[in-house]
Coordinates of C-alpha atoms in Angstrom, one line a residue:
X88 CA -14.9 56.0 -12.5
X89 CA -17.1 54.0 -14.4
X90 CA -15.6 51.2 -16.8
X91 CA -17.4 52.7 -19.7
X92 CA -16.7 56.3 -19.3
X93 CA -14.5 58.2 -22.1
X94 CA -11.3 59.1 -20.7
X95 CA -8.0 60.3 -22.4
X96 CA -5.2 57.9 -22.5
X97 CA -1.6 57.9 -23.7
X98 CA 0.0 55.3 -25.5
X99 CA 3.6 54.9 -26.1
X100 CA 4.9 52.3 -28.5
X101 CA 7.7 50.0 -27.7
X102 CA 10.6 49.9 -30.2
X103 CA 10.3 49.7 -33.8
X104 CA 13.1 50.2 -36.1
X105 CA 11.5 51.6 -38.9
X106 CA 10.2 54.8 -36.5
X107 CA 13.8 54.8 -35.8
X108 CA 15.8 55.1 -39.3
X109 CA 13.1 57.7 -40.1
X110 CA 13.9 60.0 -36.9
X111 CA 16.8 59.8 -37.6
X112 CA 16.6 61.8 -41.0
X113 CA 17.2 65.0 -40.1
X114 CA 15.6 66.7 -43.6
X115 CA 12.2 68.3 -44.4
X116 CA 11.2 65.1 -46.5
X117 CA 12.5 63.2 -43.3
X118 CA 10.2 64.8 -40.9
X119 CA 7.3 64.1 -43.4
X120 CA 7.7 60.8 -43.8
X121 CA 8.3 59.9 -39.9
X122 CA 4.7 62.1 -39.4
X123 CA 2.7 59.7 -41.8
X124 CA 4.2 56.7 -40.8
X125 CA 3.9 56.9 -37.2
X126 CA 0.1 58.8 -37.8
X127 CA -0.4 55.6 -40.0
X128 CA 0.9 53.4 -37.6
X129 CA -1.0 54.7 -34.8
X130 CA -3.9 54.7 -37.0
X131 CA -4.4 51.0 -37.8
X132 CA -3.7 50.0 -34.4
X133 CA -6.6 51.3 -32.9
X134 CA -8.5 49.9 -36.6
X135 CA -7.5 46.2 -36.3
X136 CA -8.5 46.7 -31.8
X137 CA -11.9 48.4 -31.5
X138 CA -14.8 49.0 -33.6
X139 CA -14.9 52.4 -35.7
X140 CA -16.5 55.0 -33.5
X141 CA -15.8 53.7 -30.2
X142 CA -12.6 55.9 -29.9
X143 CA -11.2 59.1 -31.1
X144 CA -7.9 59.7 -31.6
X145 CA -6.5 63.0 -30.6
X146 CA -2.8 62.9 -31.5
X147 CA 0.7 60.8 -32.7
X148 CA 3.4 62.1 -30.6
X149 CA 6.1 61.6 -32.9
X150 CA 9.2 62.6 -30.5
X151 CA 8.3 59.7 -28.1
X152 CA 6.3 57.3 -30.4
X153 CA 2.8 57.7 -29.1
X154 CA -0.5 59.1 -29.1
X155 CA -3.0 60.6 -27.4
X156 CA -6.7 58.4 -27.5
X157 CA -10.0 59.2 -25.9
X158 CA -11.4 55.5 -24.8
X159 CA -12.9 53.4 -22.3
X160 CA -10.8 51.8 -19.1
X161 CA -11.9 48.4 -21.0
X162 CA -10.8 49.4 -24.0
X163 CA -7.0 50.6 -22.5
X164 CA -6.9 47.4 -21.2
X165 CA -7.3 45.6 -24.3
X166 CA -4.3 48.1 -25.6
X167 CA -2.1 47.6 -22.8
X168 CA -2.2 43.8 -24.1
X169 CA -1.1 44.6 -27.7
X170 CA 2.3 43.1 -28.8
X171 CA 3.4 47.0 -30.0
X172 CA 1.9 48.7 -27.1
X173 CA 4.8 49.2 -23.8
X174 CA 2.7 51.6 -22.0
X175 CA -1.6 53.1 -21.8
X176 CA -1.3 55.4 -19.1
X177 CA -4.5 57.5 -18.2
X178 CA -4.5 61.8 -18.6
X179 CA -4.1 62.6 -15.3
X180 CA -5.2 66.6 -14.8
X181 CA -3.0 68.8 -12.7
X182 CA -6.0 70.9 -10.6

């Protein structure tokens, strides 16, 4: 596949203490607040690393600490070498 072919990616976070005192509130308000923080998170990652419209976002996995990004193979390169990021792995379809 071509280097500048959209693709969907996962990326999974590596630890970060704050994602973890908010799992581990178990309440409604709990739950909220781990949602916007790690949607946040994700958020302005992908801001300070690439140029608006050159990815879209599809989803923060909140269980595992990730999300779900359509990009380039350059551009989960360039993740892959973020300080936060431990792992870019490519969609891989089941046929």
């Amino acid at each position: 596949m071509a280097n500048g072919e959209i693709e969907l990616y996962f990326v999974f976070m590596n630890y970060d203490p704050e994602y973890e005192r908010l799992q581990s509130k178990r309440t409604k308000k709990g739950s909220y607040e781990l949602d916007v923080y790690i949607s946040n998170k994700h958020d302005e990652l992908l801001a300070k690393t690439f140029e608006p419209g050159s990815y879209s976002k599809r989803l923060s996995l909140v269980i595992v600490d990730g999300f779900a990004v359509e990009i380039t193979e350059d551009q989960a390169n360039v993740l892959r070498s973020a300080k936060e990021v431990r792992v870019v792995e490519k969609n891989q379809e089941l046929a």
